[in-house]
PDB file of C-alpha atoms in Angstrom:
ATOM      1  CA  MET A  50     -50.116 -36.324  28.724  1.00 60.00           C
ATOM      2  CA  LYS A  51     -51.532 -36.472  32.250  1.00 81.00           C
ATOM      3  CA  ILE A  52     -49.846 -33.441  33.809  1.00 86.00           C
ATOM      4  CA  LEU A  53     -50.776 -30.026  32.423  1.00 91.00           C
ATOM      5  CA  GLN A  54     -48.813 -26.872  33.188  1.00 90.00           C
ATOM      6  CA  LEU A  55     -50.797 -23.903  34.470  1.00 92.00           C
ATOM      7  CA  GLY A  56     -48.176 -21.268  35.137  1.00 86.00           C
ATOM      8  CA  LYS A  57     -46.040 -22.588  37.982  1.00 84.00           C
ATOM      9  CA  LYS A  58     -48.686 -25.119  38.975  1.00 87.00           C
ATOM     10  CA  ASN A  59     -49.241 -28.656  37.753  1.00 90.00           C
ATOM     11  CA  LEU A  60     -52.760 -29.787  36.888  1.00 91.00           C
ATOM     12  CA  ASP A  61     -52.865 -33.551  37.364  1.00 92.00           C
ATOM     13  CA  VAL A  62     -55.496 -35.297  35.254  1.00 94.00           C
ATOM     14  CA  SER A  63     -54.125 -38.810  35.750  1.00 92.00           C
ATOM     15  CA  HIS A  64     -57.274 -39.233  37.841  1.00 94.00           C
ATOM     16  CA  PRO A  65     -60.541 -37.786  36.460  1.00 97.00           C
ATOM     17  CA  VAL A  66     -61.251 -34.172  37.376  1.00 98.00           C
ATOM     18  CA  VAL A  67     -64.653 -32.475  37.559  1.00 98.00           C
ATOM     19  CA  MET A  68     -64.976 -29.063  35.932  1.00 98.00           C
ATOM     20  CA  GLY A  69     -67.866 -27.074  37.381  1.00 97.00           C
ATOM     21  CA  ILE A  70     -69.759 -24.724  35.058  1.00 96.00           C
ATOM     22  CA  LEU A  71     -70.355 -21.081  35.979  1.00 95.00           C
ATOM     23  CA  ASN A  72     -72.340 -19.370  33.221  1.00 91.00           C
ATOM     24  CA  VAL A  73     -72.479 -15.591  33.667  1.00 91.00           C
ATOM     25  CA  THR A  74     -74.835 -15.270  30.715  1.00 82.00           C
ATOM     26  CA  PRO A  75     -78.505 -14.377  30.433  1.00 75.00           C
ATOM     27  CA  ASP A  76     -79.268 -17.027  27.797  1.00 59.00           C
ATOM     28  CA  SER A  77     -77.392 -20.295  28.364  1.00 56.00           C
ATOM     29  CA  PHE A  78     -79.594 -23.300  27.574  1.00 53.00           C
ATOM     30  CA  TYR A  79     -79.915 -24.587  31.153  1.00 52.00           C
ATOM     31  CA  ASP A  80     -78.916 -21.955  33.711  1.00 55.00           C
ATOM     32  CA  GLY A  81     -78.953 -18.718  31.740  1.00 54.00           C
ATOM     33  CA  GLY A  82     -79.703 -15.704  33.936  1.00 62.00           C
ATOM     34  CA  HIS A  83     -79.102 -17.534  37.210  1.00 72.00           C
ATOM     35  CA  TYR A  84     -75.691 -15.987  37.911  1.00 77.00           C
ATOM     36  CA  GLU A  85     -75.768 -12.351  36.809  1.00 78.00           C
ATOM     37  CA  THR A  86     -75.336 -10.641  40.193  1.00 89.00           C
ATOM     38  CA  GLU A  87     -72.181 -10.692  42.301  1.00 90.00           C
ATOM     39  CA  THR A  88     -74.015 -12.405  45.154  1.00 92.00           C
ATOM     40  CA  ALA A  89     -75.292 -15.166  42.884  1.00 90.00           C
ATOM     41  CA  ILE A  90     -71.867 -15.650  41.299  1.00 94.00           C
ATOM     42  CA  ILE A  91     -70.154 -15.913  44.699  1.00 95.00           C
ATOM     43  CA  GLY A  92     -72.731 -18.441  45.842  1.00 94.00           C
ATOM     44  CA  ARG A  93     -72.190 -20.543  42.750  1.00 95.00           C
ATOM     45  CA  ILE A  94     -68.388 -20.405  43.145  1.00 97.00           C
ATOM     46  CA  HIS A  95     -68.679 -21.639  46.736  1.00 97.00           C
ATOM     47  CA  GLN A  96     -71.048 -24.420  45.664  1.00 96.00           C
ATOM     48  CA  ILE A  97     -68.749 -25.633  42.870  1.00 97.00           C
ATOM     49  CA  VAL A  98     -65.706 -25.786  45.146  1.00 98.00           C
ATOM     50  CA  GLU A  99     -67.475 -27.216  48.186  1.00 98.00           C
ATOM     51  CA  GLU A 100     -68.999 -30.001  46.091  1.00 98.00           C
ATOM     52  CA  GLY A 101     -65.535 -31.087  44.970  1.00 98.00           C
ATOM     53  CA  ALA A 102     -64.771 -29.654  41.522  1.00 98.00           C
ATOM     54  CA  GLY A 103     -61.117 -29.318  40.582  1.00 97.00           C
ATOM     55  CA  ILE A 104     -61.674 -26.598  37.949  1.00 98.00           C
ATOM     56  CA  ILE A 105     -64.183 -23.776  37.511  1.00 98.00           C
ATOM     57  CA  ASP A 106     -65.160 -23.089  33.893  1.00 97.00           C
ATOM     58  CA  ILE A 107     -66.583 -19.601  33.354  1.00 96.00           C
ATOM     59  CA  GLY A 108     -68.634 -18.791  30.279  1.00 91.00           C
ATOM     60  CA  ALA A 109     -69.698 -15.282  29.294  1.00 88.00           C
ATOM     61  CA  TYR A 110     -70.942 -15.978  25.761  1.00 85.00           C
ATOM     62  CA  SER A 111     -73.763 -18.477  25.330  1.00 73.00           C
ATOM     63  CA  THR A 112     -72.918 -21.047  22.668  1.00 71.00           C
ATOM     64  CA  ARG A 113     -76.254 -22.834  22.629  1.00 63.00           C
ATOM     65  CA  PRO A 114     -77.713 -23.345  19.130  1.00 63.00           C
ATOM     66  CA  ARG A 115     -78.797 -20.053  17.515  1.00 62.00           C
ATOM     67  CA  ALA A 116     -77.524 -18.026  20.465  1.00 61.00           C
ATOM     68  CA  ALA A 117     -77.270 -14.274  20.008  1.00 68.00           C
ATOM     69  CA  MET A 118     -73.900 -12.761  19.128  1.00 74.00           C
ATOM     70  CA  VAL A 119     -72.080 -11.010  21.993  1.00 82.00           C
ATOM     71  CA  ASP A 120     -69.361  -8.457  21.297  1.00 87.00           C
ATOM     72  CA  LYS A 121     -65.910  -8.635  22.868  1.00 91.00           C
ATOM     73  CA  LYS A 122     -66.553  -5.729  25.233  1.00 91.00           C
ATOM     74  CA  GLU A 123     -69.675  -7.334  26.681  1.00 90.00           C
ATOM     75  CA  GLU A 124     -68.013 -10.736  26.973  1.00 92.00           C
ATOM     76  CA  LEU A 125     -65.114  -9.227  28.938  1.00 94.00           C
ATOM     77  CA  ALA A 126     -67.470  -7.184  31.111  1.00 92.00           C
ATOM     78  CA  ARG A 127     -69.176 -10.407  32.195  1.00 91.00           C
ATOM     79  CA  LEU A 128     -66.110 -12.625  32.342  1.00 95.00           C
ATOM     80  CA  ALA A 129     -63.457 -10.569  34.162  1.00 95.00           C
ATOM     81  CA  PRO A 130     -65.440  -9.898  37.385  1.00 95.00           C
ATOM     82  CA  ALA A 131     -66.291 -13.597  37.717  1.00 96.00           C
ATOM     83  CA  VAL A 132     -62.646 -14.617  37.289  1.00 97.00           C
ATOM     84  CA  GLU A 133     -61.666 -11.998  39.878  1.00 96.00           C
ATOM     85  CA  LEU A 134     -64.163 -13.428  42.364  1.00 97.00           C
ATOM     86  CA  VAL A 135     -62.736 -16.939  41.994  1.00 97.00           C
ATOM     87  CA  ARG A 136     -59.242 -15.519  42.522  1.00 96.00           C
ATOM     88  CA  LYS A 137     -60.463 -13.676  45.626  1.00 96.00           C
ATOM     89  CA  TYR A 138     -62.124 -16.626  47.367  1.00 97.00           C
ATOM     90  CA  TYR A 139     -60.196 -19.604  45.963  1.00 97.00           C
ATOM     91  CA  PRO A 140     -56.864 -18.431  44.546  1.00 95.00           C
ATOM     92  CA  SER A 141     -55.528 -21.981  44.212  1.00 95.00           C
ATOM     93  CA  VAL A 142     -58.475 -23.309  42.168  1.00 96.00           C
ATOM     94  CA  PRO A 143     -57.731 -23.435  38.418  1.00 97.00           C
ATOM     95  CA  VAL A 144     -59.995 -21.251  36.281  1.00 97.00           C
ATOM     96  CA  SER A 145     -61.032 -22.097  32.749  1.00 98.00           C
ATOM     97  CA  ILE A 146     -62.448 -19.394  30.486  1.00 98.00           C
ATOM     98  CA  ASP A 147     -64.916 -20.496  27.838  1.00 95.00           C
ATOM     99  CA  THR A 148     -64.029 -18.233  24.901  1.00 96.00           C
ATOM    100  CA  PHE A 149     -63.059 -18.572  21.241  1.00 95.00           C
ATOM    101  CA  ARG A 150     -61.607 -15.031  21.114  1.00 96.00           C
ATOM    102  CA  SER A 151     -57.858 -14.630  21.521  1.00 97.00           C
ATOM    103  CA  GLU A 152     -58.292 -10.959  22.481  1.00 96.00           C
ATOM    104  CA  VAL A 153     -60.571 -11.897  25.365  1.00 97.00           C
ATOM    105  CA  ALA A 154     -58.176 -14.631  26.515  1.00 97.00           C
ATOM    106  CA  ARG A 155     -55.216 -12.247  26.250  1.00 97.00           C
ATOM    107  CA  GLU A 156     -56.961  -9.552  28.290  1.00 97.00           C
ATOM    108  CA  ILE A 157     -57.867 -12.002  31.043  1.00 97.00           C
ATOM    109  CA  TYR A 158     -54.347 -13.446  31.039  1.00 97.00           C
ATOM    110  CA  HIS A 159     -52.630 -10.058  31.287  1.00 96.00           C
ATOM    111  CA  CYS A 160     -54.980  -8.725  33.971  1.00 94.00           C
ATOM    112  CA  LEU A 161     -55.748 -11.829  36.030  1.00 94.00           C
ATOM    113  CA  GLY A 162     -53.026 -14.378  35.335  1.00 95.00           C
ATOM    114  CA  GLU A 163     -52.883 -17.930  34.037  1.00 96.00           C
ATOM    115  CA  VAL A 164     -56.109 -19.635  33.015  1.00 97.00           C
ATOM    116  CA  ILE A 165     -57.152 -22.615  30.960  1.00 98.00           C
ATOM    117  CA  VAL A 166     -58.553 -21.500  27.596  1.00 98.00           C
ATOM    118  CA  ASN A 167     -61.634 -23.500  26.605  1.00 97.00           C
ATOM    119  CA  ASP A 168     -62.177 -22.810  22.892  1.00 97.00           C
ATOM    120  CA  ILE A 169     -65.340 -24.276  21.338  1.00 94.00           C
ATOM    121  CA  SER A 170     -63.925 -23.726  17.849  1.00 94.00           C
ATOM    122  CA  GLY A 171     -60.534 -25.399  18.168  1.00 95.00           C
ATOM    123  CA  GLY A 172     -58.956 -22.235  16.822  1.00 95.00           C
ATOM    124  CA  THR A 173     -61.135 -22.037  13.706  1.00 94.00           C
ATOM    125  CA  MET A 174     -63.137 -18.949  14.679  1.00 93.00           C
ATOM    126  CA  ASP A 175     -60.107 -16.778  15.514  1.00 96.00           C
ATOM    127  CA  THR A 176     -56.924 -17.214  13.503  1.00 94.00           C
ATOM    128  CA  GLU A 177     -54.911 -15.501  16.255  1.00 96.00           C
ATOM    129  CA  MET A 178     -55.828 -18.032  18.940  1.00 97.00           C
ATOM    130  CA  PHE A 179     -53.107 -20.585  18.223  1.00 96.00           C
ATOM    131  CA  GLY A 180     -50.443 -17.878  18.210  1.00 96.00           C
ATOM    132  CA  PHE A 181     -51.618 -16.667  21.608  1.00 97.00           C
ATOM    133  CA  ILE A 182     -51.666 -20.194  23.027  1.00 96.00           C
ATOM    134  CA  ALA A 183     -48.195 -20.984  21.669  1.00 95.00           C
ATOM    135  CA  GLU A 184     -46.875 -17.714  23.103  1.00 95.00           C
ATOM    136  CA  THR A 185     -48.318 -18.138  26.601  1.00 95.00           C
ATOM    137  CA  ARG A 186     -48.291 -21.960  26.879  1.00 95.00           C
ATOM    138  CA  LEU A 187     -51.658 -21.832  28.651  1.00 96.00           C
ATOM    139  CA  PRO A 188     -53.562 -25.131  28.834  1.00 97.00           C
ATOM    140  CA  TYR A 189     -55.851 -25.254  25.828  1.00 97.00           C
ATOM    141  CA  VAL A 190     -59.120 -27.136  25.410  1.00 98.00           C
ATOM    142  CA  MET A 191     -59.506 -27.820  21.696  1.00 98.00           C
ATOM    143  CA  MET A 192     -63.144 -28.574  20.920  1.00 97.00           C
ATOM    144  CA  HIS A 193     -64.600 -29.724  17.617  1.00 96.00           C
ATOM    145  CA  ILE A 194     -67.518 -27.844  16.107  1.00 92.00           C
ATOM    146  CA  GLN A 195     -69.115 -27.941  12.668  1.00 87.00           C
ATOM    147  CA  GLY A 196     -70.177 -24.406  11.778  1.00 70.00           C
ATOM    148  CA  THR A 197     -70.775 -21.749  14.436  1.00 67.00           C
ATOM    149  CA  PRO A 198     -73.233 -21.589  17.359  1.00 70.00           C
ATOM    150  CA  GLN A 199     -75.589 -19.690  15.060  1.00 64.00           C
ATOM    151  CA  THR A 200     -75.504 -22.338  12.274  1.00 65.00           C
ATOM    152  CA  MET A 201     -74.218 -25.591  13.776  1.00 62.00           C
ATOM    153  CA  GLN A 202     -77.544 -27.392  14.175  1.00 70.00           C
ATOM    154  CA  LYS A 203     -79.132 -26.412  10.847  1.00 73.00           C
ATOM    155  CA  ASN A 204     -78.082 -29.579   9.025  1.00 72.00           C
ATOM    156  CA  PRO A 205     -74.873 -31.193  10.322  1.00 82.00           C
ATOM    157  CA  VAL A 206     -73.600 -33.830   7.895  1.00 85.00           C
ATOM    158  CA  TYR A 207     -70.663 -36.273   8.156  1.00 91.00           C
ATOM    159  CA  ARG A 208     -69.620 -39.343   6.228  1.00 93.00           C
ATOM    160  CA  ASP A 209     -68.130 -40.749   9.429  1.00 96.00           C
ATOM    161  CA  VAL A 210     -68.356 -38.426  12.420  1.00 96.00           C
ATOM    162  CA  THR A 211     -65.752 -40.241  14.530  1.00 97.00           C
ATOM    163  CA  LYS A 212     -63.159 -40.317  11.750  1.00 97.00           C
ATOM    164  CA  GLU A 213     -63.779 -36.683  10.823  1.00 96.00           C
ATOM    165  CA  VAL A 214     -63.490 -35.410  14.397  1.00 97.00           C
ATOM    166  CA  TYR A 215     -60.372 -37.554  14.881  1.00 98.00           C
ATOM    167  CA  ARG A 216     -58.830 -36.118  11.703  1.00 97.00           C
ATOM    168  CA  PHE A 217     -59.686 -32.582  12.849  1.00 97.00           C
ATOM    169  CA  PHE A 218     -57.802 -33.180  16.093  1.00 98.00           C
ATOM    170  CA  GLU A 219     -54.834 -34.688  14.283  1.00 97.00           C
ATOM    171  CA  GLU A 220     -54.523 -31.693  11.976  1.00 96.00           C
ATOM    172  CA  ARG A 221     -55.076 -29.028  14.624  1.00 96.00           C
ATOM    173  CA  THR A 222     -52.778 -30.584  17.243  1.00 97.00           C
ATOM    174  CA  ASP A 223     -50.065 -30.893  14.582  1.00 96.00           C
ATOM    175  CA  LEU A 224     -50.251 -27.125  14.122  1.00 95.00           C
ATOM    176  CA  LEU A 225     -49.868 -26.497  17.851  1.00 94.00           C
ATOM    177  CA  ARG A 226     -47.093 -29.032  18.255  1.00 93.00           C
ATOM    178  CA  ALA A 227     -45.199 -27.363  15.407  1.00 93.00           C
ATOM    179  CA  ALA A 228     -45.247 -24.231  17.578  1.00 90.00           C
ATOM    180  CA  GLY A 229     -43.921 -26.214  20.553  1.00 89.00           C
ATOM    181  CA  MET A 230     -47.260 -26.526  22.346  1.00 92.00           C
ATOM    182  CA  GLU A 231     -48.255 -29.779  24.099  1.00 90.00           C
ATOM    183  CA  ASN A 232     -50.504 -28.413  26.868  1.00 94.00           C
ATOM    184  CA  ILE A 233     -53.645 -29.623  25.065  1.00 97.00           C
ATOM    185  CA  ILE A 234     -56.996 -31.126  26.082  1.00 97.00           C
ATOM    186  CA  LEU A 235     -59.390 -32.562  23.483  1.00 98.00           C
ATOM    187  CA  ASP A 236     -63.179 -32.163  23.529  1.00 98.00           C
ATOM    188  CA  PRO A 237     -65.212 -33.955  20.802  1.00 97.00           C
ATOM    189  CA  GLY A 238     -67.887 -31.252  21.071  1.00 96.00           C
ATOM    190  CA  PHE A 239     -71.039 -33.153  21.872  1.00 96.00           C
ATOM    191  CA  GLY A 240     -74.000 -31.161  20.588  1.00 92.00           C
ATOM    192  CA  PHE A 241     -71.908 -28.758  18.545  1.00 92.00           C
ATOM    193  CA  GLY A 242     -72.794 -29.414  14.929  1.00 90.00           C
ATOM    194  CA  LYS A 243     -73.948 -32.995  15.562  1.00 93.00           C
ATOM    195  CA  THR A 244     -77.266 -34.785  15.305  1.00 94.00           C
ATOM    196  CA  LEU A 245     -78.550 -37.092  18.026  1.00 95.00           C
ATOM    197  CA  ASP A 246     -77.076 -40.069  16.167  1.00 95.00           C
ATOM    198  CA  HIS A 247     -73.725 -38.314  15.699  1.00 96.00           C
ATOM    199  CA  ASN A 248     -73.491 -37.626  19.435  1.00 97.00           C
ATOM    200  CA  TYR A 249     -74.101 -41.230  20.446  1.00 98.00           C
ATOM    201  CA  GLU A 250     -71.761 -42.565  17.773  1.00 97.00           C
ATOM    202  CA  LEU A 251     -69.023 -40.290  19.158  1.00 97.00           C
ATOM    203  CA  MET A 252     -69.713 -41.442  22.707  1.00 98.00           C
ATOM    204  CA  ASN A 253     -69.622 -45.076  21.604  1.00 98.00           C
ATOM    205  CA  HIS A 254     -66.158 -44.544  20.094  1.00 98.00           C
ATOM    206  CA  LEU A 255     -64.809 -42.068  22.638  1.00 98.00           C
ATOM    207  CA  ASP A 256     -62.002 -44.411  23.687  1.00 97.00           C
ATOM    208  CA  LEU A 257     -60.458 -44.146  20.199  1.00 97.00           C
ATOM    209  CA  PHE A 258     -59.486 -40.528  20.871  1.00 98.00           C
ATOM    210  CA  GLN A 259     -57.115 -41.680  23.611  1.00 96.00           C
ATOM    211  CA  GLU A 260     -54.786 -42.784  20.805  1.00 96.00           C
ATOM    212  CA  LEU A 261     -54.005 -39.104  20.177  1.00 97.00           C
ATOM    213  CA  GLY A 262     -52.245 -38.925  23.548  1.00 95.00           C
ATOM    214  CA  TYR A 263     -54.064 -35.978  25.102  1.00 97.00           C
ATOM    215  CA  PRO A 264     -56.550 -35.805  28.010  1.00 97.00           C
ATOM    216  CA  LEU A 265     -60.194 -35.972  26.948  1.00 98.00           C
ATOM    217  CA  LEU A 266     -62.823 -33.537  28.187  1.00 98.00           C
ATOM    218  CA  VAL A 267     -66.472 -34.554  27.943  1.00 98.00           C
ATOM    219  CA  GLY A 268     -69.248 -31.992  28.255  1.00 97.00           C
ATOM    220  CA  ILE A 269     -72.687 -33.565  27.925  1.00 97.00           C
ATOM    221  CA  SER A 270     -74.282 -32.073  31.042  1.00 95.00           C
ATOM    222  CA  ARG A 271     -78.082 -31.830  30.601  1.00 94.00           C
ATOM    223  CA  LYS A 272     -77.726 -31.454  26.817  1.00 93.00           C
ATOM    224  CA  SER A 273     -80.433 -32.167  24.261  1.00 91.00           C
ATOM    225  CA  MET A 274     -78.761 -35.457  23.294  1.00 95.00           C
ATOM    226  CA  ILE A 275     -80.193 -36.622  26.628  1.00 97.00           C
ATOM    227  CA  SER A 276     -83.481 -34.732  26.863  1.00 94.00           C
ATOM    228  CA  ARG A 277     -84.490 -35.424  23.242  1.00 94.00           C
ATOM    229  CA  LEU A 278     -83.779 -39.134  23.512  1.00 96.00           C
ATOM    230  CA  LEU A 279     -85.651 -39.440  26.810  1.00 96.00           C
ATOM    231  CA  GLU A 280     -88.412 -37.047  25.721  1.00 95.00           C
ATOM    232  CA  THR A 281     -87.869 -34.817  28.715  1.00 94.00           C
ATOM    233  CA  THR A 282     -86.311 -31.427  29.486  1.00 92.00           C
ATOM    234  CA  SER A 283     -82.835 -30.280  30.466  1.00 90.00           C
ATOM    235  CA  ALA A 284     -84.155 -29.687  34.000  1.00 91.00           C
ATOM    236  CA  GLU A 285     -85.005 -33.399  34.197  1.00 94.00           C
ATOM    237  CA  ALA A 286     -81.829 -34.686  32.504  1.00 94.00           C
ATOM    238  CA  LEU A 287     -79.575 -35.213  35.520  1.00 96.00           C
ATOM    239  CA  ASN A 288     -80.018 -38.989  35.602  1.00 97.00           C
ATOM    240  CA  GLY A 289     -79.203 -39.261  31.904  1.00 97.00           C
ATOM    241  CA  THR A 290     -76.201 -37.003  32.412  1.00 97.00           C
ATOM    242  CA  THR A 291     -74.879 -39.284  35.138  1.00 98.00           C
ATOM    243  CA  VAL A 292     -75.319 -42.352  32.931  1.00 98.00           C
ATOM    244  CA  LEU A 293     -73.370 -40.771  30.071  1.00 98.00           C
ATOM    245  CA  ASN A 294     -70.685 -39.404  32.404  1.00 98.00           C
ATOM    246  CA  THR A 295     -70.201 -42.937  33.730  1.00 98.00           C
ATOM    247  CA  ILE A 296     -69.791 -44.288  30.197  1.00 98.00           C
ATOM    248  CA  ALA A 297     -67.410 -41.445  29.307  1.00 98.00           C
ATOM    249  CA  LEU A 298     -65.213 -42.225  32.312  1.00 98.00           C
ATOM    250  CA  MET A 299     -65.160 -45.905  31.423  1.00 97.00           C
ATOM    251  CA  LYS A 300     -63.992 -44.894  27.944  1.00 97.00           C
ATOM    252  CA  GLY A 301     -61.161 -42.703  29.209  1.00 96.00           C
ATOM    253  CA  ALA A 302     -62.525 -39.211  29.897  1.00 98.00           C
ATOM    254  CA  ALA A 303     -60.118 -37.223  32.092  1.00 97.00           C
ATOM    255  CA  ILE A 304     -62.322 -34.170  32.699  1.00 98.00           C
ATOM    256  CA  LEU A 305     -66.103 -33.983  33.110  1.00 98.00           C
ATOM    257  CA  ARG A 306     -67.579 -30.539  32.469  1.00 98.00           C
ATOM    258  CA  VAL A 307     -70.840 -30.393  34.438  1.00 97.00           C
ATOM    259  CA  HIS A 308     -73.536 -28.275  36.014  1.00 95.00           C
ATOM    260  CA  ASP A 309     -74.087 -30.792  38.829  1.00 97.00           C
ATOM    261  CA  VAL A 310     -70.750 -31.133  40.578  1.00 98.00           C
ATOM    262  CA  LYS A 311     -71.707 -33.303  43.547  1.00 98.00           C
ATOM    263  CA  GLU A 312     -73.219 -36.001  41.345  1.00 98.00           C
ATOM    264  CA  ALA A 313     -70.243 -35.968  38.970  1.00 98.00           C
ATOM    265  CA  VAL A 314     -67.750 -36.254  41.834  1.00 98.00           C
ATOM    266  CA  GLU A 315     -69.663 -39.271  43.160  1.00 98.00           C
ATOM    267  CA  THR A 316     -69.649 -40.781  39.676  1.00 98.00           C
ATOM    268  CA  VAL A 317     -65.870 -40.389  39.460  1.00 98.00           C
ATOM    269  CA  LYS A 318     -65.391 -42.063  42.841  1.00 97.00           C
ATOM    270  CA  ILE A 319     -67.513 -45.075  41.887  1.00 97.00           C
ATOM    271  CA  VAL A 320     -65.937 -45.551  38.455  1.00 97.00           C
ATOM    272  CA  GLU A 321     -62.414 -45.191  39.838  1.00 95.00           C
ATOM    273  CA  ARG A 322     -63.211 -47.858  42.448  1.00 95.00           C
ATOM    274  CA  LEU A 323     -64.412 -50.180  39.707  1.00 94.00           C
ATOM    275  CA  LEU A 324     -61.255 -49.621  37.684  1.00 87.00           C
ATOM    276  CA  LEU A 325     -58.808 -50.267  40.543  1.00 78.00           C
TER     277      LEU A 325
END
């Protein structure tokens, strides 16, 4: 499915799209605390759009390993103003909200209109999420996670990580399809309940997930799967990010979720030229 419905608009992912990250959190692993004021948020929105992103993904609850819990009220207090600012300056740019809470998604939807819902839990952390998605038909990013952000990296274990993530997607998309929902994007969840080896095994077999028939989102931007392997830091992981984004595109990724938009847009252009 290469055309997603976002209200009355079509979101075409037949060519790879870059999703720029705007974290309005104090504690995200890479850019936490950078975008807490209105001025900083506006600057980041302009940067994301001007560098060529097709979607802005806004996160108001850090999901890094062992991140602190944030209540619904605080998440909304961070999230809603940022969504409003995107609507003010770039009303035609699709907004994605990074939340696993159906109540937060519903509040944003009713107050600010259609958004993409980017759920790190694939509906497992809020039993009301699938009902909300089926009711509204909003585009839904279904990510795989083992555990929760507070527990996911304690000791993730799989017999076969690729098969288990694939089976998770099969089962969860069946539930949504039974409710008449096809507006789905799949995210294998790199770094979410996976060891270093699990992450690279998933990347090596990423093309297999195309068999499920939904667009693939890859979010590996500056993650520890890069910095740990290269014995560096997230601040120095841009080159590694670009390498993995290139591989992901070659294996069928339709959306790249990134901090560094300009570099990702250039990567898309080069890979698309190669695949002509």
